[in-house]
Amino acid sequence: MKVAVVGASGYTGLELLRILLRHPELEIAAVTSEQRAGLPVGDAFPALRGRLDLRFESVDPGALAGRVELAFTALPHAASAAAVAALRASGCRVVDLSADFRLRSLETYETWYGAHPAPALLDDAVYGLPELHREALRGASLVAAPGCYPTSVLIPLAPILRAGLVEPHGIHIDAKSGVSGAGRTLADGYLFAELDGNCRAYKPGFSHRHAPEIEQEASRAAGSEVRVTFVPHLLPTTRGIATSVYLRPRTGDAAAAREALRDAYAGEPFVRVLREGELPSLQSVRGSNFCDVALVDDARNDTWILLSTLDNLCKGASGQAVQCANLACGLPETMGLLETAPQP
Amino acid sequence: MKVAVVGASGYTGLELLRILLRHPELEIAAVTSEQRAGLPVGDAFPALRGRLDLRFESVDPGALAGRVELAFTALPHAASAAAVAALRASGCRVVDLSADFRLRSLETYETWYGAHPAPALLDDAVYGLPELHREALRGASLVAAPGCYPTSVLIPLAPILRAGLVEPHGIHIDAKSGVSGAGRTLADGYLFAELDGNCRAYKPGFSHRHAPEIEQEASRAAGSEVRVTFVPHLLPTTRGIATSVYLRPRTGDAAAAREALRDAYAGEPFVRVLREGELPSLQSVRGSNFCDVALVDDARNDTWILLSTLDNLCKGASGQAVQCANLACGLPETMGLLETAPQP
Amino acid sequence: MKVAVVGASGYTGLELLRILLRHPELEIAAVTSEQRAGLPVGDAFPALRGRLDLRFESVDPGALAGRVELAFTALPHAASAAAVAALRASGCRVVDLSADFRLRSLETYETWYGAHPAPALLDDAVYGLPELHREALRGASLVAAPGCYPTSVLIPLAPILRAGLVEPHGIHIDAKSGVSGAGRTLADGYLFAELDGNCRAYKPGFSHRHAPEIEQEASRAAGSEVRVTFVPHLLPTTRGIATSVYLRPRTGDAAAAREALRDAYAGEPFVRVLREGELPSLQSVRGSNFCDVALVDDARNDTWILLSTLDNLCKGASGQAVQCANLACGLPETMGLLETAPQP
Amino acid sequence: MKVAVVGASGYTGLELLRILLRHPELEIAAVTSEQRAGLPVGDAFPALRGRLDLRFESVDPGALAGRVELAFTALPHAASAAAVAALRASGCRVVDLSADFRLRSLETYETWYGAHPAPALLDDAVYGLPELHREALRGASLVAAPGCYPTSVLIPLAPILRAGLVEPHGIHIDAKSGVSGAGRTLADGYLFAELDGNCRAYKPGFSHRHAPEIEQEASRAAGSEVRVTFVPHLLPTTRGIATSVYLRPRTGDAAAAREALRDAYAGEPFVRVLREGELPSLQSVRGSNFCDVALVDDARNDTWILLSTLDNLCKGASGQAVQCANLACGLPETMGLLETAPQP
């Protein structure tokens, strides 16, 4: 099945290419990049030298019609929605990696991102977290691949909320991300010399764009309004998110919480619920599509801590997008995705 | 004034030497190390080549009597208390960097560390956080230099607790530390290849030895029992701690909290309370004795977040020890400590 | 085809497991580790949780007879030769990742490594650099997988020597390696805090054990004795080797040298000769089995510089070992090895 | 003595401020930055919060006349020369950190940098390597602080050349630098995600602007024309240069070479010639003004290797500039510069 990667020059686009190159059924037929149109892909990205004999095309969704059955769109928000609308109009299935179709409320979208270029498509989009919405993803024509932070929060948190085991307000999320989450943004703050050995919180409280996305999906899982405080941090590394979620249990039955996690993920190919005493690390998941999860009980302070790790570019973005594409296209869900994290 | 560094071959010992070499009044007269006795200091630590013309001596507190007026002890717990007892018996003033005199309750100490070799000295020890206990430190004969994590937590938290502005239970502390906090421990988990690009929580909940130390001092500040959940993490860097403390405000008056911080630290030489909108980073404090602090208000979720950064080996250990020594010896508090963090 | 990884708890063993898990024809039937015998593999190596349902066995080559057709041995030198001898005696094909069968001269081996436990097998071993010895590797029963540094040197250097274009003496090799090359050695010098941001030469001149291996194969390529100065360095990263080789051209015809490289590697799946003006980087090859190569001409100083990069654990060790196993077993040479380097 | 830092917003400017803040005689009276004019210094550089109560001024050399006796200029080349000319005209002593006054040949300058705005001043400038030109620096009115790479090469190389012990052609220099050497350049290649764990050669051969500077000073030391091949590399760290220089000895008398080094640097405060068997590392010098040097003899291949390490922003730039300023102003040469490298 021929696919296109629209907006392939950013880090999620590159990661898509890397995964698709090992995918036995999805074949990269077109890659687009406005800035690099005309350039051979291997010239722009030396890791791909000799691996992919294509040139970047400029973004022209019409030109892709008929050439590909599926497109991954990895453009900045708003630009992505416009491309998605054109691709959908030509009958192309789309997995969108931007934020444009993640929020179900147009009002919330516009509060955080500004005007939406294709609001009519919002209802068609399925939130692409297979562990929460697998059935809706099968055969889906438009998938909104989740944000990296929301994935790292929702995988451990959703089963606990669904089981009604914790207070839905006063949830504290402390997340630490590798720098690639910021993409290839050219700003002082992302220079090597500014981040080497550094660590800093940014957009703390409820000011990061992933915060409303977390609350939307957490509230769906809980069946009632969830409130979170979200404090993301930059880590001095490139890939990976380590997240801690602090919860106030309603009953203090940590065994029930552990069981809720195990039940939810017993058959899941990419979520590993660790045994009591084991703790997740970035190194165990970096470069892979796995998400490792643990629950720690601090009964003396009426607190549970959920810990999770994943690779922000893979399970947090492009790996998950391919997982959704597999589901949407009727392929085995794990196809092309069972790579083990390199250790070390 | 001649001083000794007892246990100078670990990272806090080395950092003490680095600071003392620039101190105009404290002169390094003896350095001890059981393992390296007889070796010139510069042979063991190449950064000190040509800087310090001394050989390591074996640890013999009696031999130091009369040679030095002040000793910094940086031995493992229990070993440190034994050395402190001998040094005190010979009339030497001591700043101890181990955990042996930090906890005021012998019972708590024994729960976490085992038998105490010198319990009679516990009452003499002053907890060496000048920002909280300056007056008691002036002229003190035995100072217990605080742990790195407790320093990073207590500097932002104490003024808020003292003002009674937050719930004393249900406090969540998420701390991220550079690897030097583990000292020179030879274990798989501290190898470069295991930590490069890695991040992981360890001893989460109430299982790290710094947790009871935090509660002790937080409770003193609050005037009532404080309960904390403490989740330390290892960062892929060598120096620095970035800490987030999640609090439930009693009244929601964030302006009062900011004022409490500003009032507490208006005249402090090493605590910088950032303006609203500014956030601390490791790079701004690494290598220096400064602690940067900010408060973020997430009113919609009834949460305040305190953020702090410091260098675990300097303000979190050896810099603070020298600050305490300055106070104990009647020297200007900032002497030898006003170095600016290198940026980048 | 069932295979064993003998000595699977080091970094090259782990990397073998990672590669073999994606290999469609080679199935991991046994993994051994003296230290970890009895432990489930996923407990020792969290990246492998849920990926490989095996326990470590203790090293008992006899017990592997009949169970596997091929064994990868990744034990320390001497221990490896002993295991290889037992495995060969039971008819098992072996790819050895230790240094035991790399040197063809027993005398040279003994000078650098001490007594050899199985000298009779030396003549059977094929040096496992497919780009130099492909035909000998087809169907080989004992392969000596090359050292990481020799691979990074010989790939660019052999074609130039073979063509007789440079002086065979006075060759200067400056190599920079990630720390994983040292394996999981527990020593102060490999702690994170000692290597973070550090860089240092070690064993410079002709004192690293890879130096005689380089000279052996370089001399074979040249058809006469080659002399090299070899200065390895540790880089503050985990994976990858970047090597510079300084050569004195005989005629100064850099075009001929470039042609020699291009001719040698035109059809090679894993060697990419860069175009003039392009330069190799670690990031383009890290995590992959590729080796990128460039030649720079500094005619005004009668010098050519060969630059190469590869991943020391993959093309420099385990990836190359699998490449050799594919050749030895009659499988397609690239099977399981075409993974692209993650960028970033 | 009041001083100005002209162009204080780059990394060398920042490092100057850090050093001057601890300097007992030089007082920062003015800092300029075109981009940041009007901004308090502590707002731009959080490490300086509370340390320096000044605002950036725009660059107006006339406005500095009478206010400062000495100016450090750290502007881009050409811009720096123009500022220097104005400052000199107003009688201000200048230490220039740009490349504008390093090359004694106007023709060479123009080949590498373009037109020179103040060629008349070239003859007044003293090349600011105190270990080579101390006497000329005493009382100098215009100092050209050397490049970071040339410093790392010339300190080990000059005494060997001066003694006539090696061939002056065919010298091979392999240098590895932390990223801060590129300053705060906003380009893809300097993003954290592009450099983390990466290493790559750049501008190899004779194409880096520091190459002619190296040859100029090496030739002065040798008393005849020296030819070098210079291959700089980027390291995945922020600070520090590790350099290897490969030499062909004329006589092979390595003892004479070691003696030349020891004699040259016996009384030097900032150059440490290591004993045989010791090797320099970045960690031993990073953050300090020291340069560590070793010589390795590979007699079997007629090669000597000089190894050096220094901090590119300190001994390679701002520390050396202050060292020169001390000499120019008649202050003790080491004043403000004896800080020990933090280890770890």
mmCIF file of C-alpha atoms in Angstrom, chain B residues 11 14-15 17-18 21-22 40 42-51 180 184 196-197 238-239 272 274-275 278-281 283-285 290 292 313 338-344, chain D residues 11 14-15 17-18 21-22 40 42-51 180 184 196-197 238-239 272 274-275 278-281 283-285 290 292 313 338-344:
data_model
loop_
_atom_site.group_PDB
_atom_site.id
_atom_site.type_symbol
_atom_site.label_atom_id
_atom_site.label_comp_id
_atom_site.label_asym_id
_atom_site.label_seq_id
_atom_site.Cartn_x
_atom_site.Cartn_y
_atom_site.Cartn_z
ATOM 1 C CA TYR B 11 32.801 14.182 45.146
ATOM 2 C CA LEU B 14 36.679 17.261 46.050
ATOM 3 C CA GLU B 15 34.195 20.115 45.803
ATOM 4 C CA LEU B 17 38.857 21.384 48.129
ATOM 5 C CA ARG B 18 37.877 23.377 45.053
ATOM 6 C CA LEU B 21 41.364 26.746 47.397
ATOM 7 C CA ARG B 22 39.756 30.087 46.625
ATOM 8 C CA PRO B 40 49.685 13.306 46.407
ATOM 9 C CA GLY B 42 47.062 16.040 42.438
ATOM 10 C CA ASP B 43 47.825 12.468 41.399
ATOM 11 C CA ALA B 44 44.392 11.314 42.469
ATOM 12 C CA PHE B 45 42.526 14.308 41.100
ATOM 13 C CA PRO B 46 44.101 15.762 38.004
ATOM 14 C CA ALA B 47 42.075 18.971 38.222
ATOM 15 C CA LEU B 48 44.106 19.699 41.362
ATOM 16 C CA ARG B 49 47.516 19.143 39.784
ATOM 17 C CA GLY B 50 49.722 22.030 40.772
ATOM 18 C CA ARG B 51 46.999 23.493 42.933
ATOM 19 C CA SER B 180 26.996 13.128 41.233
ATOM 20 C CA ARG B 184 31.482 7.761 43.301
ATOM 21 C CA ASP B 196 23.529 8.648 29.104
ATOM 22 C CA GLY B 197 20.224 9.931 27.795
ATOM 23 C CA THR B 238 26.405 15.349 36.536
ATOM 24 C CA ARG B 239 25.416 18.324 38.666
ATOM 25 C CA ARG B 272 17.142 34.364 44.282
ATOM 26 C CA LEU B 274 12.462 34.958 40.553
ATOM 27 C CA ARG B 275 9.901 37.387 39.264
ATOM 28 C CA GLU B 278 10.643 33.623 35.237
ATOM 29 C CA LEU B 279 11.522 29.981 35.870
ATOM 30 C CA PRO B 280 14.651 28.452 37.338
ATOM 31 C CA SER B 281 17.065 26.303 35.340
ATOM 32 C CA GLN B 283 22.350 26.077 34.060
ATOM 33 C CA SER B 284 21.806 29.286 36.012
ATOM 34 C CA VAL B 285 23.068 27.778 39.261
ATOM 35 C CA PHE B 290 22.900 29.965 44.422
ATOM 36 C CA ASP B 292 16.807 29.952 42.376
ATOM 37 C CA LEU B 313 27.565 19.459 45.212
ATOM 38 C CA LEU B 338 30.345 34.194 45.276
ATOM 39 C CA GLU B 339 31.396 32.396 42.115
ATOM 40 C CA THR B 340 28.953 32.792 39.199
ATOM 41 C CA ALA B 341 27.603 29.732 37.405
ATOM 42 C CA PRO B 342 29.317 29.251 34.050
ATOM 43 C CA GLN B 343 26.850 29.867 31.270
ATOM 44 C CA PRO B 344 26.998 27.912 29.106
ATOM 45 C CA TYR D 11 29.479 33.148 25.064
ATOM 46 C CA LEU D 14 29.469 36.048 29.178
ATOM 47 C CA GLU D 15 32.586 34.189 30.244
ATOM 48 C CA LEU D 17 31.729 38.807 32.843
ATOM 49 C CA ARG D 18 31.967 35.671 34.959
ATOM 50 C CA LEU D 21 33.108 39.440 38.623
ATOM 51 C CA ARG D 22 35.729 37.654 40.679
ATOM 52 C CA PRO D 40 19.352 44.481 32.577
ATOM 53 C CA GLY D 42 20.574 39.609 34.733
ATOM 54 C CA ASP D 43 17.410 39.430 32.622
ATOM 55 C CA ALA D 44 19.339 38.256 29.600
ATOM 56 C CA PHE D 45 21.605 35.876 31.490
ATOM 57 C CA PRO D 46 19.949 34.312 34.491
ATOM 58 C CA ALA D 47 23.247 33.066 35.922
ATOM 59 C CA LEU D 48 24.065 36.740 36.469
ATOM 60 C CA ARG D 49 20.849 37.614 38.313
ATOM 61 C CA GLY D 50 21.787 39.574 41.396
ATOM 62 C CA ARG D 51 25.442 39.538 40.418
ATOM 63 C CA SER D 180 30.353 26.570 22.587
ATOM 64 C CA ARG D 184 25.425 31.234 19.921
ATOM 65 C CA ASP D 196 23.538 15.097 21.398
ATOM 66 C CA GLY D 197 25.648 11.982 21.148
ATOM 67 C CA THR D 238 29.685 22.379 25.618
ATOM 68 C CA ARG D 239 33.175 23.309 26.743
ATOM 69 C CA ARG D 272 50.835 21.782 33.302
ATOM 70 C CA LEU D 274 52.119 15.954 32.637
ATOM 71 C CA ARG D 275 54.503 13.243 33.684
ATOM 72 C CA GLU D 278 49.711 10.717 32.455
ATOM 73 C CA LEU D 279 47.278 11.947 29.812
ATOM 74 C CA PRO D 280 45.194 15.111 29.706
ATOM 75 C CA SER D 281 41.400 15.111 29.912
ATOM 76 C CA GLN D 283 37.412 17.354 32.871
ATOM 77 C CA SER D 284 40.686 18.385 34.475
ATOM 78 C CA VAL D 285 40.670 21.793 32.818
ATOM 79 C CA PHE D 290 44.737 25.654 32.721
ATOM 80 C CA ASP D 292 47.366 20.326 30.292
ATOM 81 C CA LEU D 313 35.910 29.707 26.525
ATOM 82 C CA LEU D 338 43.254 30.620 39.574
ATOM 83 C CA GLU D 339 39.900 28.872 39.760
ATOM 84 C CA THR D 340 40.150 25.062 39.808
ATOM 85 C CA ALA D 341 38.159 22.999 37.303
ATOM 86 C CA PRO D 342 35.115 21.413 38.935
ATOM 87 C CA GLN D 343 35.557 17.667 39.099
ATOM 88 C CA PRO D 344 33.186 16.142 38.374
#
